[in-house]
mmCIF file of C-alpha atoms and ligand atoms in Angstrom:
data_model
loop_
_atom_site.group_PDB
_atom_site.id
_atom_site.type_symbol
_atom_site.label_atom_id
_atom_site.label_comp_id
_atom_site.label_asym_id
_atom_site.label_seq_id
_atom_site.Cartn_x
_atom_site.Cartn_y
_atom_site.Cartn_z
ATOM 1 C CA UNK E 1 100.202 88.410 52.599
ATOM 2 C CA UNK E 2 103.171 88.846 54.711
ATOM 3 C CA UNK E 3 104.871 86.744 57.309
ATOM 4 C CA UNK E 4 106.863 87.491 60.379
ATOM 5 C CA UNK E 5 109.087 84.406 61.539
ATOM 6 C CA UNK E 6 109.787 84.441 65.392
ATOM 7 C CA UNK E 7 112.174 82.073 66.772
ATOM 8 C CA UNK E 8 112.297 81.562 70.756
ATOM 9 C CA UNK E 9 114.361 79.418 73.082
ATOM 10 C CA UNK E 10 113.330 79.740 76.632
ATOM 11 C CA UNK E 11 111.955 83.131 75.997
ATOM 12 C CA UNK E 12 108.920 83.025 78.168
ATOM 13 C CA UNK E 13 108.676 86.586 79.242
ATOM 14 C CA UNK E 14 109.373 87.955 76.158
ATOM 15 C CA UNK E 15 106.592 86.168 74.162
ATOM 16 C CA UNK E 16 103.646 88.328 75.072
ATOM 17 C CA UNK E 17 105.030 91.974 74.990
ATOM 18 C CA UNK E 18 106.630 90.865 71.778
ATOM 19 C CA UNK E 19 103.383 89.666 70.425
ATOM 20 C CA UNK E 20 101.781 93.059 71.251
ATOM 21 C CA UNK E 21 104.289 95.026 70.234
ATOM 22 C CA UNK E 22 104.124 93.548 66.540
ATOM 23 C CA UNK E 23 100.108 93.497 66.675
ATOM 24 C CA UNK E 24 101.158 97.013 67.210
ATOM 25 C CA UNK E 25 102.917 97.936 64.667
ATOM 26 C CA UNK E 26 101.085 95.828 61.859
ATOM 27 C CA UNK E 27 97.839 95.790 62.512
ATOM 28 C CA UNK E 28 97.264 99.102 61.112
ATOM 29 C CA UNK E 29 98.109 98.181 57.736
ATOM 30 C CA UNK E 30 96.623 97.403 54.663
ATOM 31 C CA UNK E 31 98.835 93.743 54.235
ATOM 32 C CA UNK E 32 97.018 90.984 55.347
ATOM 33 C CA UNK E 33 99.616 89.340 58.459
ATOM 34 C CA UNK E 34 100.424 85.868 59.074
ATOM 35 C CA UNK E 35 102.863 85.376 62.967
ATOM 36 C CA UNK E 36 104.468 82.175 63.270
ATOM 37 C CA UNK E 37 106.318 81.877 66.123
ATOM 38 C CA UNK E 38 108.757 78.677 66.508
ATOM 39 C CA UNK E 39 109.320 77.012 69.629
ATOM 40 C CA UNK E 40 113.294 75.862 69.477
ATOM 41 C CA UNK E 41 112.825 73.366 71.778
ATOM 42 C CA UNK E 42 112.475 75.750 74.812
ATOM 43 C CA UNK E 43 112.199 73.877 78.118
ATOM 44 C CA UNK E 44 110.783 77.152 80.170
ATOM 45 C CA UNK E 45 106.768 78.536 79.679
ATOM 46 C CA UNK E 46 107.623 80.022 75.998
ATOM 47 C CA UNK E 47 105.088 77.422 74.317
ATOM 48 C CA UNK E 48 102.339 77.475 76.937
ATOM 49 C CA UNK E 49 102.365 81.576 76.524
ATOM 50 C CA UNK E 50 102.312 80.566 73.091
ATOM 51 C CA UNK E 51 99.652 78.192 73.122
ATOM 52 C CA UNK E 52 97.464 80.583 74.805
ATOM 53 C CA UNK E 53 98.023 83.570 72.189
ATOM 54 C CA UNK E 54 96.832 81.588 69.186
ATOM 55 C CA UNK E 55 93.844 80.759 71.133
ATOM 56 C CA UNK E 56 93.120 84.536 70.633
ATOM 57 C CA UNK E 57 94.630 84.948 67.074
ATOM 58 C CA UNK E 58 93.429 83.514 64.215
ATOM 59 C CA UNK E 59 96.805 84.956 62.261
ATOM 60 C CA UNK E 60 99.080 83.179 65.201
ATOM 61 C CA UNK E 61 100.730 80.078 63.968
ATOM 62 C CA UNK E 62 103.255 77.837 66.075
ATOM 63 C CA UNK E 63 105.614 75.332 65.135
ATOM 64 C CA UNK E 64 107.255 73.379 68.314
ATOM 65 C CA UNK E 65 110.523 71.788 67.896
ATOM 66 C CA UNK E 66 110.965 68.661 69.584
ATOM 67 C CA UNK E 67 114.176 69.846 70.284
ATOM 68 C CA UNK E 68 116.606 72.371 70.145
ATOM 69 C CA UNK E 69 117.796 72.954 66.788
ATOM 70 C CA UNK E 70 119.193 76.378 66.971
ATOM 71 C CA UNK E 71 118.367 79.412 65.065
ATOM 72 C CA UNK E 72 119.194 78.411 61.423
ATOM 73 C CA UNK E 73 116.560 75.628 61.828
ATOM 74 C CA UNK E 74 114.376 77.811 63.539
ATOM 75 C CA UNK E 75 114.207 80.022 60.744
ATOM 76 C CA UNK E 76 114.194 77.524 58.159
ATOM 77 C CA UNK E 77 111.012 75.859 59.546
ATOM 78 C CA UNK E 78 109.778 79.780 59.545
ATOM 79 C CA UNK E 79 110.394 79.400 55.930
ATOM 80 C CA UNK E 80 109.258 76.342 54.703
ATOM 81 C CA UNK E 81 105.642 76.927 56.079
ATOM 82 C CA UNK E 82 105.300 80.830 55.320
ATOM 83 C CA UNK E 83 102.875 81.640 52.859
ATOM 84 C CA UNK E 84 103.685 85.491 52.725
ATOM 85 C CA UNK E 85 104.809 86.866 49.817
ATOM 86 C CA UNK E 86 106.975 88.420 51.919
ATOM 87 C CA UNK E 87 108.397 87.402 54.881
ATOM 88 C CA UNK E 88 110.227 89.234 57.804
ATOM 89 C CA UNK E 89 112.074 87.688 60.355
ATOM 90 C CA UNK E 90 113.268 88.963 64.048
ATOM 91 C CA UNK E 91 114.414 88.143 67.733
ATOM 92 C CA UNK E 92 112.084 86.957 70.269
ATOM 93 C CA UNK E 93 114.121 89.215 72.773
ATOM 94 C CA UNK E 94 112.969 92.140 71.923
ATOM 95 C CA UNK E 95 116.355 93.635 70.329
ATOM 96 C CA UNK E 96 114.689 94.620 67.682
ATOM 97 C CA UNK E 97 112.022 96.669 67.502
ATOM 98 C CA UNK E 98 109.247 95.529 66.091
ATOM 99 C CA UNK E 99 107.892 99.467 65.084
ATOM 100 C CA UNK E 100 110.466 99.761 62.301
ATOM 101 C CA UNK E 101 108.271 96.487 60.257
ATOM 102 C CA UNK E 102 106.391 99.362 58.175
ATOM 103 C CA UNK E 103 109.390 101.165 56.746
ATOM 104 C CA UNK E 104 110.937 97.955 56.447
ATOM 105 C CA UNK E 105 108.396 96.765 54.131
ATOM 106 C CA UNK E 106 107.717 99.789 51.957
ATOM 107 C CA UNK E 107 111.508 99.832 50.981
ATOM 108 C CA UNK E 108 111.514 96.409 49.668
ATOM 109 C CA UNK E 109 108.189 97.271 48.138
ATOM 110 C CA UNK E 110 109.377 100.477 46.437
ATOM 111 C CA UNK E 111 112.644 99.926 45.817
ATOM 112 C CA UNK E 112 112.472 96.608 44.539
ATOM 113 C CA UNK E 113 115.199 94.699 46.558
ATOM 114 C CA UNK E 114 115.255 91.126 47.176
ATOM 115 C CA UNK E 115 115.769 91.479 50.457
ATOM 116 C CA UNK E 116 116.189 94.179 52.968
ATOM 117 C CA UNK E 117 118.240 93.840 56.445
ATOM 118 C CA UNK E 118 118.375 95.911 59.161
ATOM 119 C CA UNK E 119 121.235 97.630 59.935
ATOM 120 C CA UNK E 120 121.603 97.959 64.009
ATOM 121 C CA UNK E 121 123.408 101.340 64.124
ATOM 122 C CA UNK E 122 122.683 101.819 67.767
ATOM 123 C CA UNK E 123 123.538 99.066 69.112
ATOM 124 C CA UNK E 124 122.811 97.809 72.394
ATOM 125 C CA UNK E 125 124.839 95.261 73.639
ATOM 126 C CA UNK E 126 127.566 94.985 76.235
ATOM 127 C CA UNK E 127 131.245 96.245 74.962
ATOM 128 C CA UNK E 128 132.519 92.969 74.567
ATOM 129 C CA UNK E 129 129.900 91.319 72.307
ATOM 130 C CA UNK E 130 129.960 95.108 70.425
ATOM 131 C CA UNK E 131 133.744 94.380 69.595
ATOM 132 C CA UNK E 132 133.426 90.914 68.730
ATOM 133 C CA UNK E 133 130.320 91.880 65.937
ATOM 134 C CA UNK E 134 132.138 94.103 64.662
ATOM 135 C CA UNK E 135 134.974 91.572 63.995
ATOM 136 C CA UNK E 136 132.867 89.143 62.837
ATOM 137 C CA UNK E 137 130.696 91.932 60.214
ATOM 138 C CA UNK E 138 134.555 92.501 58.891
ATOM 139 C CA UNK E 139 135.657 89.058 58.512
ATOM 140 C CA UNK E 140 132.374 88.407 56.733
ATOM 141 C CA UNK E 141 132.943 90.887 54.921
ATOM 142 C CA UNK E 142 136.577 90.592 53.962
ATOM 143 C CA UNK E 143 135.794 86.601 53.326
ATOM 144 C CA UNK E 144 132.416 86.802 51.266
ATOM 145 C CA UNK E 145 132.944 90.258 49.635
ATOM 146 C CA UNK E 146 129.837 91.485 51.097
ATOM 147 C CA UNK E 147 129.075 94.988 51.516
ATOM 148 C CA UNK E 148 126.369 96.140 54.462
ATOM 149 C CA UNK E 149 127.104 97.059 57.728
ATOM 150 C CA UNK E 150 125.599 94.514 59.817
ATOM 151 C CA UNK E 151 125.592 91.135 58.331
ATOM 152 C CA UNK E 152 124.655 90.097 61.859
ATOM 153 C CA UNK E 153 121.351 90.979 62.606
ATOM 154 C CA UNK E 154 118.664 88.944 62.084
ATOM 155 C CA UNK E 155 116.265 91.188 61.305
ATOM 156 C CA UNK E 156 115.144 91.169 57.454
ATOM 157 C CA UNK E 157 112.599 91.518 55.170
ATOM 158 C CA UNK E 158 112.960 89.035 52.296
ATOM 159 C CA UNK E 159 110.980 88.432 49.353
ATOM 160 C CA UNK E 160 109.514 84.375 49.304
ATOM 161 C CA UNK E 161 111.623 83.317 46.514
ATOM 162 C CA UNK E 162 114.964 83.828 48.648
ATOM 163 C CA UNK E 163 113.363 81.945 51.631
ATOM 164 C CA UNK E 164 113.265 79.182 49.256
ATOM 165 C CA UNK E 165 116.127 79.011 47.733
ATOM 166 C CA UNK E 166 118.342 78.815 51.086
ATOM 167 C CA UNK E 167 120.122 75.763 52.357
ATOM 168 C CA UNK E 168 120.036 76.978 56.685
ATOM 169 C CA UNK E 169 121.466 74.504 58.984
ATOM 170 C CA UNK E 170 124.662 75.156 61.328
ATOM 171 C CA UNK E 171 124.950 78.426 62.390
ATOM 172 C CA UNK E 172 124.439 79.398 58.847
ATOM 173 C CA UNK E 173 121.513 82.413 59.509
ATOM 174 C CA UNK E 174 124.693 84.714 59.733
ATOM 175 C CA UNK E 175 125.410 84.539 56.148
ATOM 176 C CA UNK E 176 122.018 84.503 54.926
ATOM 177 C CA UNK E 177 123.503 87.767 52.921
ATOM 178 C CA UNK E 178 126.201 86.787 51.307
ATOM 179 C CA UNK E 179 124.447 83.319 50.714
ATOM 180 C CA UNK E 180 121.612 85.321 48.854
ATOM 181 C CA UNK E 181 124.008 87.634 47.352
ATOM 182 C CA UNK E 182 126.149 85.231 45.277
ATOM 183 C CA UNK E 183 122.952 83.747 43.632
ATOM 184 C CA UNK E 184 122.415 86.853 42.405
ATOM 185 C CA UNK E 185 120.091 88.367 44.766
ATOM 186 C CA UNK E 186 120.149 92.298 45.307
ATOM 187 C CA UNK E 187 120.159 92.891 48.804
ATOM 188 C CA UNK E 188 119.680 96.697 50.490
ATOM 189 C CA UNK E 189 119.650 97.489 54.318
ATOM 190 C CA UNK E 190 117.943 100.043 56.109
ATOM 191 C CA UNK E 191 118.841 101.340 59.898
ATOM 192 C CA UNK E 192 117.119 99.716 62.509
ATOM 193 C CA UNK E 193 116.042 100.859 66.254
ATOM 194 C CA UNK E 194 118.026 98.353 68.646
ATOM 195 C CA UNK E 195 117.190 98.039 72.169
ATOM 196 C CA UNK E 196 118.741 96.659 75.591
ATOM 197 C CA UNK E 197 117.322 92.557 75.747
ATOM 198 C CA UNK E 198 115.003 93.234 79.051
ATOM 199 C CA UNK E 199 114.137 89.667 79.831
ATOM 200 C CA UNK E 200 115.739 86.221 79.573
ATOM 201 C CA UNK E 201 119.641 85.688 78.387
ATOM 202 C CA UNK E 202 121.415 85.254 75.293
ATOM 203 C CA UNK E 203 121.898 81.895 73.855
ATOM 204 C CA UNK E 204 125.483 82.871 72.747
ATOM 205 C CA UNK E 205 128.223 81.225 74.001
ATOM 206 C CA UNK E 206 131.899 81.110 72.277
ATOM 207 C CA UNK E 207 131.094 77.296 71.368
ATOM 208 C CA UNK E 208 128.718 78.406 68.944
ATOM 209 C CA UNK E 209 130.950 81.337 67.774
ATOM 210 C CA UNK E 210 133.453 78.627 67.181
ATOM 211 C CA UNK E 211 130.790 76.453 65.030
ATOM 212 C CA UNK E 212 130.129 80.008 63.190
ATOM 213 C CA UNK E 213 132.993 80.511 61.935
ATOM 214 C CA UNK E 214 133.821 76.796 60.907
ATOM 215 C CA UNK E 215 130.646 77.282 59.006
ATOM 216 C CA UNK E 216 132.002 80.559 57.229
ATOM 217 C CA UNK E 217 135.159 79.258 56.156
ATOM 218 C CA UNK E 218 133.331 75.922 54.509
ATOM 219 C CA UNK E 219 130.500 78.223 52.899
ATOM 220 C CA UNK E 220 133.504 80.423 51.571
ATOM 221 C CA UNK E 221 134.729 77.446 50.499
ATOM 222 C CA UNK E 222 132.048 75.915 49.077
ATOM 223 C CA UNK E 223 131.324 79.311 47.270
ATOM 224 C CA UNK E 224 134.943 79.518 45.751
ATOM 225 C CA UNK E 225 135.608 75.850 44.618
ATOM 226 C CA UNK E 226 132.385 73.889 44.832
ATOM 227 C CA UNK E 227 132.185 73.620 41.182
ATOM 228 C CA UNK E 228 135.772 73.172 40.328
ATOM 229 C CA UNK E 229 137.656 71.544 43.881
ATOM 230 C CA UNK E 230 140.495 70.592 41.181
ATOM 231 C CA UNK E 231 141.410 74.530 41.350
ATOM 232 C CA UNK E 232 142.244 74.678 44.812
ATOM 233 C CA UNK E 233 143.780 71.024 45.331
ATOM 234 C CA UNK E 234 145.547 71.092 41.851
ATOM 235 C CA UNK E 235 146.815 74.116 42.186
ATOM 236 C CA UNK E 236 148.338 73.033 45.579
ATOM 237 C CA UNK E 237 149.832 69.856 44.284
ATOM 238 C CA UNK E 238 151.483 71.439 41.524
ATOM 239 C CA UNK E 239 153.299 73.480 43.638
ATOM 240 C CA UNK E 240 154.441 70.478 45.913
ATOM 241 C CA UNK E 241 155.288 68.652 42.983
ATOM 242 C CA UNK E 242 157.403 71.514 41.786
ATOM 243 C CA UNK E 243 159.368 71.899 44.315
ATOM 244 C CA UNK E 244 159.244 68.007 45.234
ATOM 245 C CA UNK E 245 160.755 67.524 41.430
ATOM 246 C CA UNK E 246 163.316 70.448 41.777
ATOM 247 C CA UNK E 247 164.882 69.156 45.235
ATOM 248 C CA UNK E 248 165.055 65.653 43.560
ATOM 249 C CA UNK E 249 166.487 67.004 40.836
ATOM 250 C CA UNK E 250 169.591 68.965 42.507
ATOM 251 C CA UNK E 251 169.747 65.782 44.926
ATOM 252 C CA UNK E 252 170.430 63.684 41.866
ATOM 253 C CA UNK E 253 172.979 66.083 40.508
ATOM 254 C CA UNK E 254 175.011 66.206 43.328
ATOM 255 C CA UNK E 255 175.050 62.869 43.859
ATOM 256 C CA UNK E 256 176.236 62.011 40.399
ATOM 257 C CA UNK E 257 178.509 64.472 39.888
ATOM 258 C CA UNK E 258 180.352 64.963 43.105
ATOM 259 C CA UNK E 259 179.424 61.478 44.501
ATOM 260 C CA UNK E 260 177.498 63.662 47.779
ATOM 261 C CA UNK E 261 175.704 60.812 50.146
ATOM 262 C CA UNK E 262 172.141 61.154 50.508
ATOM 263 C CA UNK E 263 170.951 59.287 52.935
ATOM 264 C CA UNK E 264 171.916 61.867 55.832
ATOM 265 C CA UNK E 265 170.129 65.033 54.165
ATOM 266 C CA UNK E 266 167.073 66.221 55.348
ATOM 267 C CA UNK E 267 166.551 67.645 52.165
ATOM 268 C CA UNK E 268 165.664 64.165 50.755
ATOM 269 C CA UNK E 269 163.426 63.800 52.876
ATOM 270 C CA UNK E 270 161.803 67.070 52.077
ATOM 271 C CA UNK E 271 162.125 66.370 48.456
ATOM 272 C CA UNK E 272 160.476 62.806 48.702
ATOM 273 C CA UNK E 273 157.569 64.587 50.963
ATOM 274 C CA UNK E 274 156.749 67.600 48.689
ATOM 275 C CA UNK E 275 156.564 64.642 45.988
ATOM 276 C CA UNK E 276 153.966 62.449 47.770
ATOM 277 C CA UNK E 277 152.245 65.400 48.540
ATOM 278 C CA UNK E 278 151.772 66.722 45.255
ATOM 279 C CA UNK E 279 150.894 63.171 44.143
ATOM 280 C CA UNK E 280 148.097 63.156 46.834
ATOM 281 C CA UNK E 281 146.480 66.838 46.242
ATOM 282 C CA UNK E 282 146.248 65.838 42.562
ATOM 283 C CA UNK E 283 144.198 62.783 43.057
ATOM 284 C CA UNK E 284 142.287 64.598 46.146
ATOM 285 C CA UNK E 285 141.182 67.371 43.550
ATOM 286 C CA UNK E 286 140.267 64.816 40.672
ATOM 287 C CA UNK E 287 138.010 63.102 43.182
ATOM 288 C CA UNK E 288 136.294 66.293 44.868
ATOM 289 C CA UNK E 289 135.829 66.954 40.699
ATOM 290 C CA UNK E 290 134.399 63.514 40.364
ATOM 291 C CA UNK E 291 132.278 63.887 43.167
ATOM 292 C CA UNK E 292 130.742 67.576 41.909
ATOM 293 C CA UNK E 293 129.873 65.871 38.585
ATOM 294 C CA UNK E 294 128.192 62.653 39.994
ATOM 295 C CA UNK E 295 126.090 65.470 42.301
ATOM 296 C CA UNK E 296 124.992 67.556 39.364
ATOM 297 C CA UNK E 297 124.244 65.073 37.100
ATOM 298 C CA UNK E 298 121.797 63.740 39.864
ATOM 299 C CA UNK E 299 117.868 65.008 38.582
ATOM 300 C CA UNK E 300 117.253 67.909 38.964
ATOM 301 C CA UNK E 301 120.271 69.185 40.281
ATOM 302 C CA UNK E 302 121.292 72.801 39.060
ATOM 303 C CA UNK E 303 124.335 75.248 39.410
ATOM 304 C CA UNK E 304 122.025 78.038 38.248
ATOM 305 C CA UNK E 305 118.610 80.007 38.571
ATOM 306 C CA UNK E 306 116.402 81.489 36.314
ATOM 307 C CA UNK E 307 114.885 84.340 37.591
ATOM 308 C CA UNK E 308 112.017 85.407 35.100
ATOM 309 C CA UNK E 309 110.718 83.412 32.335
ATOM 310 C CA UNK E 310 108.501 84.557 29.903
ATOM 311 C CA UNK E 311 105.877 82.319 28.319
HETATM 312 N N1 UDP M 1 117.368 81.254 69.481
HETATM 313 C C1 UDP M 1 116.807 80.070 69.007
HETATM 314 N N2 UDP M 1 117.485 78.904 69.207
HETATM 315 C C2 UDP M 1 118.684 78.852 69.831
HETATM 316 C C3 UDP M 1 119.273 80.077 70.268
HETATM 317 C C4 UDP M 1 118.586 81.258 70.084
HETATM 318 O O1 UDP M 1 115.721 80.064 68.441
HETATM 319 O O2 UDP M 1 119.237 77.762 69.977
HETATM 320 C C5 UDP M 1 116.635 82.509 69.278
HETATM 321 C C6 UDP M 1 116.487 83.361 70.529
HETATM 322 O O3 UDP M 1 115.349 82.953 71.267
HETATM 323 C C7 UDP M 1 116.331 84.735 69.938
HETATM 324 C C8 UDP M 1 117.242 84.698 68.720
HETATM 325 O O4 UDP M 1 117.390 83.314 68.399
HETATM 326 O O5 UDP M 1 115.019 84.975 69.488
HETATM 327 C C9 UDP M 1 118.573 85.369 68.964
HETATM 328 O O6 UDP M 1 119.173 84.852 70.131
HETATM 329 P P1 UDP M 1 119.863 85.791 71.234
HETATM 330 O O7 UDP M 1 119.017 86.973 71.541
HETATM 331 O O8 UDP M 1 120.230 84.916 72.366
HETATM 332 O O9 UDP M 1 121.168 86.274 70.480
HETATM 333 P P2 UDP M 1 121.898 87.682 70.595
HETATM 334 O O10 UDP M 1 120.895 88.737 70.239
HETATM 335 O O11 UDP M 1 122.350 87.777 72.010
HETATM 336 O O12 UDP M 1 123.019 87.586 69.604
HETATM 337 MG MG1 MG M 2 119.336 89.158 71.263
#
């Protein structure tokens, strides 16, 4: 079986062509379908059109927020109750078109990727939000070493074990990639039809671009150091304490030898600073350490997967 995750916020018109338009395109294969569409909390006619579809469709499955989440939890609840083996997820708006699901899923089938994203070459968005994706796909890139083109686009084919193995909240759906590649996931992309969004707006606003990119830098973060915080906030404090330890020590000299007054020098200051400092990464790092260790040793904790085991 295969699932296709919808989410929608105030997406009323778009719920029934989009319905058709994947009926459409999967009904004419062999894979047995599964649809869940999530309402995020819409306050428009998106559930009621909803509602109303299911009616019809056995396959149709709805989960209603009782508020809105945003995407990432959207997508997560898509995830948590798919049973596909597989499981595709796109825009409500549209954007992407649902007629590129087939080749989607034969080239994770066939070339045995863990998960497949599409890759919006012709993009059809205004010039401003063009520039800015294209920012954002290269400082994704540049800060998680990932590779594809377009890191942005929601539309993916994954295989179920991924969907499970993904902590989504935030704005985190943008770096479901580089999430899944640094467990060790092989992703591909393929290039996907994008079209002009005909009905309803975009939810993006530069508050949540703001969020986004908070949300990059602690996943980066978290990616880099998480197991070993001491690297980062050691490292730091040694330096301070370096050069903390080398202005004391020419402070000292001059004062001893040539009898220099202190008090007046904003170097001791600087000195006494880069000391305290130091002092304060050190213990910072020791404690994020601490911290990691108390986490992991919890049950069933891990800092790795296994990805076969035989017998
Ligand atoms: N969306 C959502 N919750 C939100 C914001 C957006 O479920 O809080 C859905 C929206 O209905 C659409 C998808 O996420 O299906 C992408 O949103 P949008 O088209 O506004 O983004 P854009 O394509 O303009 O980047
Ligand atoms: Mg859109």
């Amino acid at each position: 079986m295969i699932s296709v995750v919808v989410p929608f916020y105030n997406e009323e018109d778009n719920v029934v062509p989009l319905y058709e338009e994947i009926c459409e395109s999967v009904n004419p294969l062999d894979n047995q379908f599964e649809i869940i569409f999530v309402d995020d909390g819409s306050t428009d006619a998106t559930y009621r059109m909803m509602a109303d579809l299911s009616k019809k469709d056995q396959r149709l499955r709805i989960i209603k927020f009782r508020s809105n989440f945003g995407q990432s939890a959207a997508l997560k609840a898509g995830f948590d109750n798919a049973k596909g083996e597989y499981v595709i997820t796109l825009d409500a708006d549209l954007q992407n078109d649902p007629h590129d699901i087939p080749a989607m899923i034969d080239k994770i089938m066939t070339e045995d990727y863990d998960v497949v994203c599409g890759w919006r070459f012709n993009r059809r968005d205004t010039g401003s939000k063009k520039v800015f994706s294209k920012f954002a796909n290269f400082l994704r890139n540049q800060l998680t070493s990932e590779q594809i083109h377009d890191s942005g686009s929601t539309f993916r084919i994954y295989k179920k074990e991924c969907t499970e193995d993904l902590e989504l909240y935030g704005e985190l759906h943008r770096y479901i990639p580089a999430m899944l590649s640094w467990k060790g996931y092989k992703i591909g992309e393929i290039k996907t039809n994008h079209r002009e969004r005909l009905h309803g707006k975009t939810k993006y606003n530069y508050k949540r671009l703001i969020k986004g990119f908070l949300d990059l830098i602690v996943i980066t973060f978290w990616q880099k150091y998480s197991l070993r915080p001491i690297h980062i906030f050691g490292g730091l404090g040694m330096v301070f304490s370096v050069l903390g330890g080398l202005i004391t020590t020419y402070l000292v000299f001059i004062r001893l030898v040539y009898g220099t007054g202190l008090a007046d020098r904003p170097l001791f200051t600087a000195g006494i600073f880069s000391m305290i400092i130091g002092i304060q990464f050190f213990t910072l790092g020791i404690l994020a350490d601490v911290m990691v260790k108390i986490y992991y040793g919890q049950n069933g904790r891990k800092n790795y997967l296994v990805e076969r085991n035989i017998g």
